PDB file of C-alpha atoms in Angstrom:
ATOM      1  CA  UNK C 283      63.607 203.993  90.440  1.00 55.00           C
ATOM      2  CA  UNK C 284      66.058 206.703  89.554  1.00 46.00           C
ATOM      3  CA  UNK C 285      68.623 205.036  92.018  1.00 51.00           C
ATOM      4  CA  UNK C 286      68.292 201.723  89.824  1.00 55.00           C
ATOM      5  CA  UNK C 287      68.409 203.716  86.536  1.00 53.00           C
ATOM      6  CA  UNK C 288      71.529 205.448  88.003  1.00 47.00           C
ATOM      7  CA  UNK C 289      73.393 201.846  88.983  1.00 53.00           C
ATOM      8  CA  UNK C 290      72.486 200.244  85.841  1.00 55.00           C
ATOM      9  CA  UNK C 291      74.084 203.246  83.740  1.00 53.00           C
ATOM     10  CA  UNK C 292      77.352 202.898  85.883  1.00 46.00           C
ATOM     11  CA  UNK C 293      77.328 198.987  85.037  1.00 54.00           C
ATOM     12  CA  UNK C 294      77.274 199.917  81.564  1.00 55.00           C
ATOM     13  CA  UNK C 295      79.900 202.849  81.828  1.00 53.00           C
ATOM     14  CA  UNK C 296      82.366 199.989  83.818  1.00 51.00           C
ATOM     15  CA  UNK C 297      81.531 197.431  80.966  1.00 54.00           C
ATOM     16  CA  UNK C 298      82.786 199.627  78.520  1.00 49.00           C
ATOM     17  CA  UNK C 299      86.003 200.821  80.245  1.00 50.00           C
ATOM     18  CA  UNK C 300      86.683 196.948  81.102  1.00 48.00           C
ATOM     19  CA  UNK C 301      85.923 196.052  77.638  1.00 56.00           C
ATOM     20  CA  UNK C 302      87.938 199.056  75.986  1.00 56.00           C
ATOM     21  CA  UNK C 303      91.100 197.713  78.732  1.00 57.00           C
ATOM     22  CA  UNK C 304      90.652 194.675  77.712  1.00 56.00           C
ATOM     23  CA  UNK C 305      91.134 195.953  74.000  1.00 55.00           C
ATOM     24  CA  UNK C 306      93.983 197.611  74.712  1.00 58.00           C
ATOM     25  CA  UNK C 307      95.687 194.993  76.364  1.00 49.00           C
ATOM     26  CA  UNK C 308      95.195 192.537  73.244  1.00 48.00           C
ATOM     27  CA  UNK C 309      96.535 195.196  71.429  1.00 59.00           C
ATOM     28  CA  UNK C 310      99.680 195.495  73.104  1.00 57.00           C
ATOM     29  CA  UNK C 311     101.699 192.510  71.832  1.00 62.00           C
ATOM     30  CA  UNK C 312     103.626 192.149  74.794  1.00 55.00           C
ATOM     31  CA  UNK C 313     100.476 191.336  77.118  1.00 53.00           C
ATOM     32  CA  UNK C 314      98.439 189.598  73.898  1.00 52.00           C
ATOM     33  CA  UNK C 315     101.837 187.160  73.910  1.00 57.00           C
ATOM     34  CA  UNK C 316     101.434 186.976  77.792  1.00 54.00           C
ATOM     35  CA  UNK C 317      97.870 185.801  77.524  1.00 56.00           C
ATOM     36  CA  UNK C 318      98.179 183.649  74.541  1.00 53.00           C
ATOM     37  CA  UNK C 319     100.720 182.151  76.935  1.00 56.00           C
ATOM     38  CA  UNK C 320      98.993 181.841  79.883  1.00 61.00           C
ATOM     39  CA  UNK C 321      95.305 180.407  78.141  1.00 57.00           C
ATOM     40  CA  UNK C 322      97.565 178.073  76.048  1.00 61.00           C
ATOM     41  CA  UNK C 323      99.737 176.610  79.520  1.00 59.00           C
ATOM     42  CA  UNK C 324      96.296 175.943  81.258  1.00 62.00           C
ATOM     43  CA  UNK C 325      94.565 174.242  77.998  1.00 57.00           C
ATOM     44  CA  UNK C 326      98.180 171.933  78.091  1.00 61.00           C
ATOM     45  CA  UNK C 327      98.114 170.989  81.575  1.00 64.00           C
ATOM     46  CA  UNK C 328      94.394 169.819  81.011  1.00 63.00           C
ATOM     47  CA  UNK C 329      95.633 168.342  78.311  1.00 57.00           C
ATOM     48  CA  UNK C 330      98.550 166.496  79.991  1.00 56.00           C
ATOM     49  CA  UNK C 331      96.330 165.216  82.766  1.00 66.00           C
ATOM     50  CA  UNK C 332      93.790 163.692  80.698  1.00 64.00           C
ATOM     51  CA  UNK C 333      96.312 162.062  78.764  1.00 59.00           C
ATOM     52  CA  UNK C 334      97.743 160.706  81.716  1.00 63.00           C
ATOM     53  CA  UNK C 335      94.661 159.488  83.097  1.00 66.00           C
ATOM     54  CA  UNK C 336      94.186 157.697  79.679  1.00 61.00           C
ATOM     55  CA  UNK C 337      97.428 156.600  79.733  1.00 56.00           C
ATOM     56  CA  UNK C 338      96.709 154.745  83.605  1.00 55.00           C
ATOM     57  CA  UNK C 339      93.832 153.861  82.416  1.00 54.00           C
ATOM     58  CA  UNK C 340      95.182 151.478  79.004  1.00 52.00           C
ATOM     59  CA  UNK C 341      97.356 150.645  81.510  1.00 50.00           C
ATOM     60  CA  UNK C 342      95.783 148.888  83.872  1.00 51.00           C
ATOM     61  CA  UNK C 343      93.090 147.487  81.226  1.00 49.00           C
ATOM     62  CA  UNK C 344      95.830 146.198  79.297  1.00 48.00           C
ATOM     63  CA  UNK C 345      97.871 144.530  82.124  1.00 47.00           C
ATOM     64  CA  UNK C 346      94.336 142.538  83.183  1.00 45.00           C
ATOM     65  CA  UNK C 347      94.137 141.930  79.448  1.00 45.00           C
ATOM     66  CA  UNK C 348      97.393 140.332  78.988  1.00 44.00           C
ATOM     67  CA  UNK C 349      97.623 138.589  82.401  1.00 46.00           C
ATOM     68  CA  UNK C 350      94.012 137.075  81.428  1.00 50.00           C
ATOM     69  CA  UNK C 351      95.596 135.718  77.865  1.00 61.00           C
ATOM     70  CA  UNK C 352      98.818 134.658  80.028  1.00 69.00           C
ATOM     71  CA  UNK C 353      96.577 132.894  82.695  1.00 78.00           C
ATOM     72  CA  UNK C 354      94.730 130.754  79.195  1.00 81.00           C
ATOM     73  CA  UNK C 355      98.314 130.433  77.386  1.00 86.00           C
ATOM     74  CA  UNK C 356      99.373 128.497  80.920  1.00 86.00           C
ATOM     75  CA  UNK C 357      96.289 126.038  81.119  1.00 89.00           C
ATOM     76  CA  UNK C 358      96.483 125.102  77.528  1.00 89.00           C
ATOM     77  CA  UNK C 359     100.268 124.847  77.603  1.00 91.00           C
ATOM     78  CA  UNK C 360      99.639 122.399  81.092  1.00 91.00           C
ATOM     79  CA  UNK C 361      97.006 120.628  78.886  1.00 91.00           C
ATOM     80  CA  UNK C 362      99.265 119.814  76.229  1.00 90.00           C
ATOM     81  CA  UNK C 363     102.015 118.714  78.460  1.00 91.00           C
ATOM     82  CA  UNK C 364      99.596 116.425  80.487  1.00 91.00           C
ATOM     83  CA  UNK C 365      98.664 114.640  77.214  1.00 90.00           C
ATOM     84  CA  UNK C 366     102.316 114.158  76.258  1.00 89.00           C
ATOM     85  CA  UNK C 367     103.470 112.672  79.718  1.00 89.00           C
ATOM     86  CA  UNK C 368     100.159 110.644  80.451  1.00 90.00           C
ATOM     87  CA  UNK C 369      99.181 109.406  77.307  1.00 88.00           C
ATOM     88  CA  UNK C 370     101.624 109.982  74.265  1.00 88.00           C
ATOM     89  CA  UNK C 371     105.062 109.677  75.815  1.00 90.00           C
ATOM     90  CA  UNK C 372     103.952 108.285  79.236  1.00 90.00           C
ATOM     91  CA  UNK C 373     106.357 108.612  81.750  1.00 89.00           C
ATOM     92  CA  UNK C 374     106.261 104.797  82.876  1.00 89.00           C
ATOM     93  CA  UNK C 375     107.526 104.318  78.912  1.00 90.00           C
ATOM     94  CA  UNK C 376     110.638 106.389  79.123  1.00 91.00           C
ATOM     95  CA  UNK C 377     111.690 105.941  82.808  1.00 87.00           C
ATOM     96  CA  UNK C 378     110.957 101.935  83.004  1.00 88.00           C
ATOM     97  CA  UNK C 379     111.695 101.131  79.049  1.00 89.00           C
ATOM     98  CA  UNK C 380     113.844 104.182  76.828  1.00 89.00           C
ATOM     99  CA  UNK C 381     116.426 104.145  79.801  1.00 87.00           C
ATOM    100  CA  UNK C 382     117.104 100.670  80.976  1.00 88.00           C
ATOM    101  CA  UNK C 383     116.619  98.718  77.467  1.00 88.00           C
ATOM    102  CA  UNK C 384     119.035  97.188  76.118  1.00 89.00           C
ATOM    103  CA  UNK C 385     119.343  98.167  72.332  1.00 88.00           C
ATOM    104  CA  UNK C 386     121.939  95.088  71.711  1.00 88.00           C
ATOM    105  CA  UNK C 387     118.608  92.963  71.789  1.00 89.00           C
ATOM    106  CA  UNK C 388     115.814  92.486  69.066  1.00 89.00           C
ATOM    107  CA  UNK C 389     113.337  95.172  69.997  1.00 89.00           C
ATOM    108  CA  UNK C 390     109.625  94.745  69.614  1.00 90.00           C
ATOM    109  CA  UNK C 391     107.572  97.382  67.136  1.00 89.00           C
ATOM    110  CA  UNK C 392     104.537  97.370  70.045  1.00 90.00           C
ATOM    111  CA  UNK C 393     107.258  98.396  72.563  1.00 88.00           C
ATOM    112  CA  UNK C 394     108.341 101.263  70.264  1.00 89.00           C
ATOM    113  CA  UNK C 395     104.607 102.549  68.886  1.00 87.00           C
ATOM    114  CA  UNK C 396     104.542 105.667  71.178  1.00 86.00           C
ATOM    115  CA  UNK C 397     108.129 106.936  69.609  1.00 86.00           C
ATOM    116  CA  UNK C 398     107.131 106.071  66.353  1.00 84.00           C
ATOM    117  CA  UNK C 399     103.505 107.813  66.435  1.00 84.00           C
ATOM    118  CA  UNK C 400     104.895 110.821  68.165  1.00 82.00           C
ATOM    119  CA  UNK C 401     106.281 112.191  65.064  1.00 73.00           C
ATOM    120  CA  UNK C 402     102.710 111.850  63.598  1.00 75.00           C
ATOM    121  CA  UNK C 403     101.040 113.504  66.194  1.00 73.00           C
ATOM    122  CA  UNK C 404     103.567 117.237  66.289  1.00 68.00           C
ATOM    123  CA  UNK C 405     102.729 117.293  62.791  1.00 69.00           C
ATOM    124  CA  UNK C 406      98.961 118.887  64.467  1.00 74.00           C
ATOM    125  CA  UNK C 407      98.851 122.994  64.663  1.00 73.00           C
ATOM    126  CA  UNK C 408      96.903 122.021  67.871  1.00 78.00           C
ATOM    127  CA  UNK C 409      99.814 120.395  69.126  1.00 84.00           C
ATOM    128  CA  UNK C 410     101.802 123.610  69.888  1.00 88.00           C
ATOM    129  CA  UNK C 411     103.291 125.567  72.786  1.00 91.00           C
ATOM    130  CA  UNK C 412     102.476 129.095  73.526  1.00 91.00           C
ATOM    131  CA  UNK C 413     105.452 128.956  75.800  1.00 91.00           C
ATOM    132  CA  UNK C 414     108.334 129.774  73.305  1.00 91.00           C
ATOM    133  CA  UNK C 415     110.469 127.494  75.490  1.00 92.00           C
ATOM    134  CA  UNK C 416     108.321 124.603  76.468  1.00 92.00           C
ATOM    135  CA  UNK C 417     107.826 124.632  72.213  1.00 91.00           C
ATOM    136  CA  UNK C 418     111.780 124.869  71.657  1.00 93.00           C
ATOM    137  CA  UNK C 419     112.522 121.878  73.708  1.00 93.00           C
ATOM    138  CA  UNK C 420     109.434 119.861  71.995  1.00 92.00           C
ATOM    139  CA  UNK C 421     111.046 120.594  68.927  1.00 90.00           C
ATOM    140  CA  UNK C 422     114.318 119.328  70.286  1.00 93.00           C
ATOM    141  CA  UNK C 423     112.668 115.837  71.832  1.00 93.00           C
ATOM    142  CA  UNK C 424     111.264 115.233  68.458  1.00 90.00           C
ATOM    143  CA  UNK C 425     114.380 115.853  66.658  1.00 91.00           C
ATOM    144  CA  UNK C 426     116.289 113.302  69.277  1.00 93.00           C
ATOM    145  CA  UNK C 427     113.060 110.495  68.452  1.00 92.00           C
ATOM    146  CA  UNK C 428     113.301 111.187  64.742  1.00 91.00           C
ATOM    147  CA  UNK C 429     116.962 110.561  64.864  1.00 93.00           C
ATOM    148  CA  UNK C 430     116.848 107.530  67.386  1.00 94.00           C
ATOM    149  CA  UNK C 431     114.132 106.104  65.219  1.00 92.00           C
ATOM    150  CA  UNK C 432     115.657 106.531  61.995  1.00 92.00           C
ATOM    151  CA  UNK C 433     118.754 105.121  62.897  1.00 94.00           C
ATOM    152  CA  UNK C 434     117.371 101.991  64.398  1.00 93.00           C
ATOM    153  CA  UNK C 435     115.235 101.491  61.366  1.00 92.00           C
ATOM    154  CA  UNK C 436     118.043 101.783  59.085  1.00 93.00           C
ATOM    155  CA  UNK C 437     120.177  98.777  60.736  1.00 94.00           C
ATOM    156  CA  UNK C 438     117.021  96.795  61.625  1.00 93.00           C
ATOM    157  CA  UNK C 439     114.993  94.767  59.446  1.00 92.00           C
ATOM    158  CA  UNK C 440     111.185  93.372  60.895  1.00 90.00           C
ATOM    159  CA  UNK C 441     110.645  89.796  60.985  1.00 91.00           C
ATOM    160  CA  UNK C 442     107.599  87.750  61.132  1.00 90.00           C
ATOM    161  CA  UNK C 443     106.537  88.254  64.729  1.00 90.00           C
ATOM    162  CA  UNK C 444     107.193  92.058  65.216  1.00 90.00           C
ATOM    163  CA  UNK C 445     110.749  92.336  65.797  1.00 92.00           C
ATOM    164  CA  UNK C 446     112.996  94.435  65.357  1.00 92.00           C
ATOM    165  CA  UNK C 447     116.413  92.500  64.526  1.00 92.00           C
ATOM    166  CA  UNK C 448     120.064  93.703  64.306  1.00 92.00           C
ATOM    167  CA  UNK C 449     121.067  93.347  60.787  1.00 92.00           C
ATOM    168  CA  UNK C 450     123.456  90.491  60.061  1.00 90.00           C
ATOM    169  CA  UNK C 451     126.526  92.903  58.871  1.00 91.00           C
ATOM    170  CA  UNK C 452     126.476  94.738  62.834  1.00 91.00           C
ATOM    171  CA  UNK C 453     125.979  91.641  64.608  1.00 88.00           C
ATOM    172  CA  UNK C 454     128.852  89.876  62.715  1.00 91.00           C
ATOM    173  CA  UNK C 455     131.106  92.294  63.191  1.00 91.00           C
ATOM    174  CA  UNK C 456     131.884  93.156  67.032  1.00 91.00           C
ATOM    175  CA  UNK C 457     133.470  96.886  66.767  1.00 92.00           C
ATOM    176  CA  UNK C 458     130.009  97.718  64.762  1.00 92.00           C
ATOM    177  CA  UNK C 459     128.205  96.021  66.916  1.00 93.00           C
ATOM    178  CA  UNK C 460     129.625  98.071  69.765  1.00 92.00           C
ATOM    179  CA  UNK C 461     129.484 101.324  67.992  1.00 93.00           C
ATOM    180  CA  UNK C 462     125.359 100.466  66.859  1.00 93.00           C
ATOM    181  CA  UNK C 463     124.705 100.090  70.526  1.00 92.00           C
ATOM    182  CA  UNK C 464     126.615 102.895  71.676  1.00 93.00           C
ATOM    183  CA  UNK C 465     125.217 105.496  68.980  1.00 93.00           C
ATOM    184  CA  UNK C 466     121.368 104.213  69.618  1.00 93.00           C
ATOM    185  CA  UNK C 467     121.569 104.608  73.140  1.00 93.00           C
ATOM    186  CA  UNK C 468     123.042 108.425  72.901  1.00 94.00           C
ATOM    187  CA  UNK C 469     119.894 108.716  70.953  1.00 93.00           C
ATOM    188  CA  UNK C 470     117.626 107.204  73.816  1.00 93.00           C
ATOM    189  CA  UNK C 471     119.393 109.516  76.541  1.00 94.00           C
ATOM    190  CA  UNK C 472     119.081 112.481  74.327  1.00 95.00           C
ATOM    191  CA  UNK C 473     114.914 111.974  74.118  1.00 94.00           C
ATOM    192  CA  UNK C 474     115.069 111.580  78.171  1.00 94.00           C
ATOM    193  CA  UNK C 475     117.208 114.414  78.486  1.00 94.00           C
ATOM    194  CA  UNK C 476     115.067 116.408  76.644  1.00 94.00           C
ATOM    195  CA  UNK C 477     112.046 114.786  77.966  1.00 94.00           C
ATOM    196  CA  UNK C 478     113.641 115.898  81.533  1.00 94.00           C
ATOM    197  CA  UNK C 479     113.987 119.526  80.528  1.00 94.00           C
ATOM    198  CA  UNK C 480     110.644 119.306  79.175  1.00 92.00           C
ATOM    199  CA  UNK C 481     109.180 118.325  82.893  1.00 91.00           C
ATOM    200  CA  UNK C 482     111.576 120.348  84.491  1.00 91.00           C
ATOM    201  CA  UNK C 483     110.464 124.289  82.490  1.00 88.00           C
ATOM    202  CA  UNK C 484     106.636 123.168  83.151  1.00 85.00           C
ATOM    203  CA  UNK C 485     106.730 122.583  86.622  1.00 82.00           C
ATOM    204  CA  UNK C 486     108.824 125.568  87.048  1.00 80.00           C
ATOM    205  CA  UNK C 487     106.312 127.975  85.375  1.00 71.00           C
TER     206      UNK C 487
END
């Protein structure tokens, strides 16, 4: 008993030297600086390593995020562009009619609807690109079949059955004639150029 009295008493005698050391050490502001130091170094590399884990962490979850949206962005993007080339500016119309017609002849309004609704249909917030590109050189076919379109209109009058027909001042006068002809077809190879590029950037992506 008086062996464990005697131990406990030292305990207490070392706890108080350690504690008045300790006090002594804070006092001195050379080793309270060194301390300070050395309690604030460990709390920063904690620090730094969680923030790095966060920052791997946002990482990666943002990467999935963004290659999820990229993955949706595509298959609406290939939506849209299989609507325009299979239904609103088939390819059978530009290949087998826009490039091989001959604009010096009367030109039928039925041939023509798909240009002339196209306009329309852009008009749609739906009807948009996510791909800034693919959008860009939309923008540029429709500019190409809004020129194209209003040019023929404007030196074409509609008859009875449908038809577009050369206006009497162009067909009466040769060098017009030529020059009508020549300017409406740059119009039709700038909508398949553009209707090219536009096959061309989507099969590419």
């Amino acid at each position: 008993m008086k062996d464990i009295l005697f131990i406990k008493k030292v305990k207490e005698i070392n706890d108080y030297l350690l504690i008045e050391k300790i006090k002594k050490v804070w006092k001195d502001p050379v080793w309270s600086a060194v301390i300070v130091f050395i309690i604030t170094s460990i709390f920063s590399i904690r620090l730094c390593i969680i923030l790095l884990i966060l920052c791997v962490i946002f990482h990666f979850f943002f990467k999935k995020r963004n290659s999820r949206c990229g993955r949706i962005s595509y298959i609406q993007d290939k939506a849209l562009f299989k609507q325009i080339i299979t239904k609103d500016l088939p390819e059978s119309f530009i290949y087998d009619y826009l490039k091989n017609h001959d604009f010096g002849e009367p030109v039928s309004v039925d041939d023509l609807k798909a240009l002339m609704d196209f306009e329309w249909i852009v008009d749609n917030p739906q009807y948009k690109f996510n791909n800034p590109r693919l959008e860009q050189i939309k923008s540029d076919l429709l500019s190409s079949i809004k020129s194209f379109k209003d040019y023929l209109l404007r030196n074409t009058t509609e008859n009875e059955f449908g038809r577009l027909i050369i206006s009497d001042f162009i067909r009466r006068d040769e060098e017009k004639f030529i020059s009508y002809k020549k300017e409406l077809h740059k119009w039709a190879d700038d909508i398949c150029k553009n209707y090219d590029e536009l096959i061309r950037i989507m099969r590419a992506s």
